[in-house]
Short mmCIF file of C-alpha atoms in Angstrom, two decimals:
data_model
loop_
_atom_site.label_atom_id
_atom_site.label_comp_id
_atom_site.label_asym_id
_atom_site.label_seq_id
_atom_site.Cartn_x
_atom_site.Cartn_y
_atom_site.Cartn_z
CA UNK A 25 110.38 79.79 129.26
CA UNK A 26 113.67 81.06 130.61
CA UNK A 27 116.62 82.84 128.90
CA UNK A 28 119.51 85.22 129.49
CA UNK A 29 120.20 87.98 126.93
CA UNK A 30 122.50 90.98 126.62
CA UNK A 31 120.55 94.01 127.86
CA UNK A 32 121.61 96.23 124.95
CA UNK A 33 120.66 93.59 122.41
CA UNK A 34 117.22 93.26 124.02
CA UNK A 35 116.76 97.03 124.23
CA UNK A 36 117.63 97.58 120.54
CA UNK A 37 115.24 94.71 119.56
CA UNK A 38 112.39 96.21 121.50
CA UNK A 39 113.03 99.56 119.86
CA UNK A 40 112.56 98.00 116.45
CA UNK A 41 109.60 96.11 117.65
CA UNK A 42 107.86 99.39 118.53
CA UNK A 43 107.58 100.24 114.80
CA UNK A 44 104.65 97.84 114.39
CA UNK A 45 102.85 97.84 117.72
CA UNK A 46 99.45 99.33 117.91
CA UNK A 47 99.48 102.65 119.77
CA UNK A 48 95.68 102.63 120.41
CA UNK A 49 93.68 99.49 120.16
CA UNK A 50 90.64 97.67 121.62
CA UNK A 51 92.62 94.37 121.32
CA UNK A 52 95.09 94.16 124.20
CA UNK A 53 97.17 91.59 122.41
CA UNK A 54 98.24 94.12 119.78
CA UNK A 55 99.91 96.22 122.45
CA UNK A 56 102.03 93.21 123.30
CA UNK A 57 105.27 91.75 121.98
CA UNK A 58 105.35 88.04 121.28
CA UNK A 59 108.38 86.39 122.81
CA UNK A 60 109.48 82.93 121.66
CA UNK A 61 112.64 81.17 123.00
CA UNK A 62 114.22 78.02 121.44
CA UNK A 63 117.64 76.81 120.25
CA UNK A 64 119.50 79.75 121.74
CA UNK A 65 117.39 82.18 119.70
CA UNK A 66 114.74 84.57 121.00
CA UNK A 67 112.24 85.69 118.46
CA UNK A 68 110.32 88.94 119.11
CA UNK A 69 107.11 89.78 117.04
CA UNK A 70 104.85 92.79 116.98
CA UNK A 71 101.88 93.83 114.76
CA UNK A 72 99.19 96.37 114.32
CA UNK A 73 97.51 94.08 111.77
CA UNK A 74 98.67 96.40 108.94
CA UNK A 75 102.42 95.72 109.52
CA UNK A 76 104.20 92.79 111.28
CA UNK A 77 107.87 92.86 112.46
CA UNK A 78 109.73 89.75 113.48
CA UNK A 79 113.27 89.63 114.82
CA UNK A 80 115.67 86.84 115.81
CA UNK A 81 118.33 87.68 118.38
CA UNK A 82 120.91 85.54 120.08
CA UNK A 83 120.37 84.51 123.72
CA UNK A 84 121.20 81.66 126.25
CA UNK A 85 117.92 79.71 126.28
CA UNK A 86 117.55 77.62 129.36
CA UNK A 87 113.91 76.59 128.76
CA UNK A 88 111.90 76.84 125.54
CA UNK A 89 108.54 78.59 125.52
CA UNK A 90 106.43 81.41 124.12
CA UNK A 91 104.20 84.22 125.57
CA UNK A 92 103.35 87.87 125.02
CA UNK A 93 104.14 90.81 127.25
CA UNK A 94 103.18 94.57 127.12
CA UNK A 95 105.77 96.18 124.89
CA UNK A 96 105.60 99.74 126.29
CA UNK A 97 106.28 98.67 129.89
CA UNK A 98 108.86 96.03 128.95
CA UNK A 99 110.73 98.50 126.71
CA UNK A 100 110.82 101.21 129.37
CA UNK A 101 112.01 98.85 131.98
CA UNK A 102 114.86 97.34 129.81
CA UNK A 103 116.01 100.89 128.85
CA UNK A 104 116.63 101.61 132.49
CA UNK A 105 118.56 98.48 133.31
CA UNK A 106 122.22 99.01 134.09
CA UNK A 107 123.50 95.45 134.13
CA UNK A 108 124.96 94.02 131.02
CA UNK A 109 122.73 90.90 131.08
CA UNK A 110 119.06 90.41 131.72
CA UNK A 111 117.25 87.11 132.63
CA UNK A 112 113.64 86.66 131.62
CA UNK A 113 111.55 83.82 132.95
CA UNK A 114 107.89 83.06 132.26
CA UNK A 115 105.70 80.90 134.42
CA UNK A 116 102.08 80.96 135.66
CA UNK A 117 101.06 83.83 133.30
CA UNK A 118 103.76 86.13 134.73
CA UNK A 119 107.12 87.25 133.24
CA UNK A 120 109.92 88.01 135.65
CA UNK A 121 112.69 90.29 134.51
CA UNK A 122 115.92 90.12 136.60
CA UNK A 123 118.90 92.29 135.92
CA UNK A 124 121.44 93.56 138.46
CA UNK A 125 119.48 94.68 141.49
CA UNK A 126 116.21 94.89 139.59
CA UNK A 127 113.40 92.31 139.72
CA UNK A 128 110.13 93.19 137.98
CA UNK A 129 106.96 91.25 137.11
CA UNK A 130 104.71 91.70 134.14
CA UNK A 131 101.38 90.10 133.30
CA UNK A 132 101.23 88.21 129.98
CA UNK A 133 98.65 87.09 127.40
CA UNK A 134 98.79 83.73 125.64
CA UNK A 135 101.01 83.53 122.61
CA UNK A 136 98.38 81.63 120.60
CA UNK A 137 96.19 84.79 120.60
CA UNK A 138 98.86 86.70 118.71
CA UNK A 139 98.06 87.18 115.06
CA UNK A 140 100.57 85.54 112.64
CA UNK A 141 102.08 87.40 109.71
CA UNK A 142 100.59 87.14 106.24
CA UNK A 143 101.56 83.94 104.34
CA UNK A 144 103.58 84.90 101.22
CA UNK A 145 103.44 82.81 98.12
CA UNK A 146 105.42 84.91 95.61
CA UNK A 147 109.06 84.36 94.58
CA UNK A 148 111.34 86.71 96.50
CA UNK A 149 113.79 89.03 94.78
CA UNK A 150 117.21 89.10 96.31
CA UNK A 151 118.95 92.45 96.33
CA UNK A 152 121.00 94.91 98.48
CA UNK A 153 119.25 96.46 101.41
CA UNK A 154 120.08 99.87 99.99
CA UNK A 155 117.99 99.03 96.91
CA UNK A 156 114.90 99.62 98.85
CA UNK A 157 116.09 101.64 101.91
CA UNK A 158 117.63 104.33 99.77
CA UNK A 159 114.60 105.13 97.63
CA UNK A 160 112.24 105.03 100.61
CA UNK A 161 114.56 107.51 102.51
CA UNK A 162 114.70 109.88 99.60
CA UNK A 163 110.99 109.85 98.74
CA UNK A 164 109.43 109.74 102.27
CA UNK A 165 109.11 113.54 102.52
CA UNK A 166 106.85 113.73 99.44
CA UNK A 167 104.17 111.28 100.68
CA UNK A 168 100.81 112.67 101.59
CA UNK A 169 99.56 112.55 105.16
CA UNK A 170 96.04 113.60 104.32
CA UNK A 171 93.83 110.59 105.20
CA UNK A 172 91.30 111.66 102.52
CA UNK A 173 93.99 110.96 99.95
CA UNK A 174 94.39 107.30 100.97
CA UNK A 175 96.19 106.20 97.78
CA UNK A 176 98.86 108.79 98.38
CA UNK A 177 99.71 107.71 101.98
CA UNK A 178 102.57 105.66 100.72
CA UNK A 179 105.09 105.04 97.98
CA UNK A 180 104.14 103.59 94.63
CA UNK A 181 106.31 100.85 93.11
CA UNK A 182 105.81 100.26 89.42
CA UNK A 183 107.82 98.25 86.81
CA UNK A 184 109.36 100.17 83.92
CA UNK A 185 110.77 97.35 81.91
CA UNK A 186 114.41 97.55 83.22
CA UNK A 187 113.75 98.24 86.80
CA UNK A 188 111.27 99.78 89.35
CA UNK A 189 110.07 103.29 89.52
CA UNK A 190 109.41 104.52 93.06
CA UNK A 191 107.10 107.51 93.35
CA UNK A 192 105.59 109.64 96.14
CA UNK A 193 103.33 112.63 95.81
CA UNK A 194 100.85 114.82 97.68
CA UNK A 195 99.68 116.38 94.34
CA UNK A 196 101.66 119.64 95.07
CA UNK A 197 105.09 117.93 94.93
CA UNK A 198 106.42 114.61 93.80
CA UNK A 199 109.59 112.62 94.29
CA UNK A 200 110.74 109.84 91.99
CA UNK A 201 113.55 107.26 92.10
CA UNK A 202 114.45 104.86 89.24
CA UNK A 203 115.80 101.76 90.98
CA UNK A 204 116.28 98.02 91.11
CA UNK A 205 113.71 95.63 89.63
CA UNK A 206 111.54 94.49 92.51
CA UNK A 207 108.07 94.05 91.20
CA UNK A 208 106.15 93.10 88.08
CA UNK A 209 103.02 94.92 89.06
CA UNK A 210 102.16 98.44 90.35
CA UNK A 211 101.69 98.41 94.08
CA UNK A 212 101.45 101.02 96.94
CA UNK A 213 103.39 100.36 100.12
CA UNK A 214 102.04 102.21 103.24
CA UNK A 215 103.82 104.96 105.11
CA UNK A 216 104.24 102.86 108.31
CA UNK A 217 106.06 100.23 106.26
CA UNK A 218 108.32 102.91 104.73
CA UNK A 219 109.11 104.20 108.18
CA UNK A 220 109.97 100.75 109.52
CA UNK A 221 112.26 99.93 106.66
CA UNK A 222 114.08 103.23 107.13
CA UNK A 223 114.73 102.53 110.87
CA UNK A 224 115.84 98.80 110.71
CA UNK A 225 119.36 97.74 110.09
CA UNK A 226 118.99 94.70 107.79
CA UNK A 227 122.57 93.98 106.87
CA UNK A 228 123.84 93.86 103.25
CA UNK A 229 121.44 91.44 101.51
CA UNK A 230 117.67 91.20 101.76
CA UNK A 231 114.84 89.37 100.06
CA UNK A 232 111.78 91.32 98.82
CA UNK A 233 108.53 89.50 98.24
CA UNK A 234 105.44 91.11 96.81
CA UNK A 235 102.31 88.95 96.38
CA UNK A 236 98.72 88.49 97.49
CA UNK A 237 98.23 92.09 98.62
CA UNK A 238 101.30 92.13 100.86
CA UNK A 239 104.98 93.03 100.82
CA UNK A 240 107.79 91.45 102.77
CA UNK A 241 111.35 92.56 103.27
CA UNK A 242 113.53 89.88 105.08
CA UNK A 243 117.21 89.42 106.00
CA UNK A 244 118.63 86.64 108.13
CA UNK A 245 117.49 88.09 111.36
CA UNK A 246 114.76 90.63 110.63
CA UNK A 247 111.44 90.27 108.68
CA UNK A 248 108.95 93.05 108.03
CA UNK A 249 105.58 92.29 106.36
CA UNK A 250 102.81 94.79 105.49
CA UNK A 251 99.50 94.96 103.74
CA UNK A 252 99.65 96.95 100.49
CA UNK A 253 97.36 99.94 100.05
CA UNK A 254 94.41 98.76 97.91
CA UNK A 255 93.91 101.71 95.61
CA UNK A 256 94.82 103.10 92.19
CA UNK A 257 97.81 105.37 92.19
CA UNK A 258 97.74 108.47 89.97
CA UNK A 259 99.57 108.29 86.60
CA UNK A 260 102.35 110.41 87.89
CA UNK A 261 104.42 109.85 84.65
CA UNK A 262 102.02 112.16 82.85
CA UNK A 263 102.88 115.21 85.00
CA UNK A 264 106.69 115.05 85.10
CA UNK A 265 107.88 118.10 83.18
CA UNK A 266 110.29 117.73 80.21
CA UNK A 267 113.91 118.57 80.68
CA UNK A 268 114.54 122.22 80.02
CA UNK A 269 117.48 124.51 78.92
CA UNK A 270 116.15 127.12 81.31
CA UNK A 271 117.71 126.58 84.73
CA UNK A 272 119.12 127.99 87.91
CA UNK A 273 122.34 126.20 88.81
CA UNK A 274 124.11 126.82 92.06
CA UNK A 275 125.62 125.15 95.14
CA UNK A 276 123.19 123.03 97.11
CA UNK A 277 124.30 123.98 100.57
CA UNK A 278 124.42 127.79 99.93
CA UNK A 279 120.92 127.56 98.49
CA UNK A 280 119.53 125.64 101.49
CA UNK A 281 121.10 128.08 103.85
CA UNK A 282 119.47 131.01 102.02
CA UNK A 283 116.14 129.37 101.88
CA UNK A 284 116.24 128.58 105.62
CA UNK A 285 117.03 132.19 106.38
CA UNK A 286 114.12 133.51 104.40
CA UNK A 287 111.84 130.80 105.63
CA UNK A 288 111.85 132.38 109.03
CA UNK A 289 109.67 135.13 107.69
CA UNK A 290 107.07 132.98 105.82
CA UNK A 291 103.57 132.22 107.02
CA UNK A 292 102.74 128.69 108.05
CA UNK A 293 99.73 128.47 105.79
CA UNK A 294 101.50 130.18 102.80
CA UNK A 295 105.18 129.21 103.00
CA UNK A 296 106.01 130.83 99.56
CA UNK A 297 109.56 131.92 98.74
CA UNK A 298 110.80 133.73 95.58
CA UNK A 299 113.75 132.85 93.46
CA UNK A 300 115.03 135.46 90.96
CA UNK A 301 117.99 135.45 88.62
CA UNK A 302 120.39 138.38 89.23
CA UNK A 303 123.38 138.12 86.88
CA UNK A 304 125.78 135.74 88.51
CA UNK A 305 123.67 135.29 91.62
CA UNK A 306 120.36 134.03 92.69
CA UNK A 307 118.19 136.22 94.91
CA UNK A 308 116.14 134.24 97.51
CA UNK A 309 113.56 136.43 99.10
CA UNK A 310 110.38 136.82 101.13
CA UNK A 311 109.43 140.11 99.48
CA UNK A 312 109.45 143.06 101.88
CA UNK A 313 110.81 140.98 104.70
CA UNK A 314 114.09 139.15 103.85
CA UNK A 315 116.58 138.66 101.01
CA UNK A 316 119.52 136.35 100.72
CA UNK A 317 121.96 136.00 97.80
CA UNK A 318 123.48 132.72 96.45
CA UNK A 319 126.75 133.74 94.70
CA UNK A 320 128.63 132.04 91.85
CA UNK A 321 125.53 130.71 90.08
CA UNK A 322 124.86 129.88 86.49
CA UNK A 323 121.66 131.01 84.86
CA UNK A 324 120.65 129.42 81.58
CA UNK A 325 117.91 130.30 79.10
CA UNK A 326 116.11 133.14 80.87
CA UNK A 327 118.21 134.58 83.73
CA UNK A 328 115.64 137.21 84.66
CA UNK A 329 112.94 134.71 85.33
CA UNK A 330 111.32 134.70 88.81
CA UNK A 331 109.79 131.55 90.37
CA UNK A 332 107.65 131.17 93.50
CA UNK A 333 107.72 127.97 95.49
CA UNK A 334 106.89 126.32 98.73
CA UNK A 335 110.16 126.85 100.67
CA UNK A 336 109.62 123.71 102.82
CA UNK A 337 109.10 121.56 99.67
CA UNK A 338 112.29 122.90 98.04
CA UNK A 339 114.35 122.44 101.12
CA UNK A 340 112.98 118.78 101.55
CA UNK A 341 114.06 117.86 97.93
CA UNK A 342 117.45 119.56 98.19
CA UNK A 343 118.14 117.87 101.55
CA UNK A 344 117.97 114.36 100.15
CA UNK A 345 120.08 114.74 97.00
CA UNK A 346 123.85 113.92 97.14
CA UNK A 347 125.36 116.24 94.61
CA UNK A 348 126.96 119.48 95.90
CA UNK A 349 125.57 121.43 92.97
CA UNK A 350 121.92 121.58 92.00
CA UNK A 351 120.17 122.53 88.77
CA UNK A 352 116.57 123.78 89.05
CA UNK A 353 114.88 123.31 85.58
CA UNK A 354 111.85 125.27 84.55
CA UNK A 355 109.71 125.79 81.41
CA UNK A 356 108.07 129.10 82.40
CA UNK A 357 106.88 131.07 85.39
CA UNK A 358 103.78 128.84 85.95
CA UNK A 359 104.85 125.27 85.17
CA UNK A 360 106.40 122.93 87.86
CA UNK A 361 110.10 122.86 88.43
CA UNK A 362 112.26 119.74 87.92
CA UNK A 363 115.36 118.81 90.03
CA UNK A 364 117.34 115.77 88.93
CA UNK A 365 120.23 114.04 90.68
CA UNK A 366 121.19 110.65 89.35
CA UNK A 367 118.33 108.24 89.88
CA UNK A 368 116.32 110.76 91.82
CA UNK A 369 114.05 113.46 90.54
CA UNK A 370 111.79 116.12 92.36
CA UNK A 371 108.84 117.92 90.81
CA UNK A 372 107.46 120.91 92.76
CA UNK A 373 104.42 123.05 91.72
CA UNK A 374 104.61 126.75 91.76
CA UNK A 375 102.89 128.94 94.45
CA UNK A 376 101.37 132.38 94.44
CA UNK A 377 102.99 134.88 96.71
CA UNK A 378 100.71 136.15 99.44
CA UNK A 379 99.37 139.69 99.01
#
């Protein structure tokens, strides 16, 4: 195998490949990137067995072939190369990398030991890349990272008749997105797949396939396949509060600024913040420590109501919405709040203030 490739193209491809490589493994092949060269195309593949990333990049292929090389070392090396082009040649179980004044050798493992991606049998749905990347980006903050809540370590996709409901929750907060129809069954996509989709530039159009316990998102040059989480997702629809006339309405950016100011004084284990209606302003406070006012607000229904929330959860929700104004809906001082912005909605449970 022998080919010449633009150094930046190779560096960018290896960066994407890192989203699927196994960080710690007893199988050395899972720390490697599979490199295939043919017809002036180089295909790079990585997997940790749960997720598989496959990329096709243009190159000048002088000799066809396939092998695998350690991704971490190859990526670090390529990132340090200064020349615009890099030549890679494989022979006698060794890859040689030549670029400018640099010549480096890496040991390889046979390409036939590299695990293939899951075979997909379902019919793909063609859509815009934003139809899956946008809801994933807006909901990722609400996923649970508690390994004892395995079913919540990802995003749930469920059909709603007209489209797909995306949902993420850690049981204290929830984020929802009503999006494009992508599936006819309820499935849970894992967090590493969500992270990979967020990082990769697919182009305008993609194909989404969900079948046989796997999901695949593919464009002309990039393909990401992952095993679905085999578990039952909570019936989140039952805990979404009803729309309410009681609400705090204000500018999103001024509210975030006030929350971040008061967050300085919260405890890590109890990051509670208090919002109180004060005429034409909202008082954001960490009682006894800090107070910030959000001016020019509108208070509806019960302006003197005080609510207590996890400041980080509220900032996360406000940071992903697009509107410049936000409306925080509430039923009473104990029930969850509801924030809506177009197809997106956030639900956040109340907190007790520390004594």
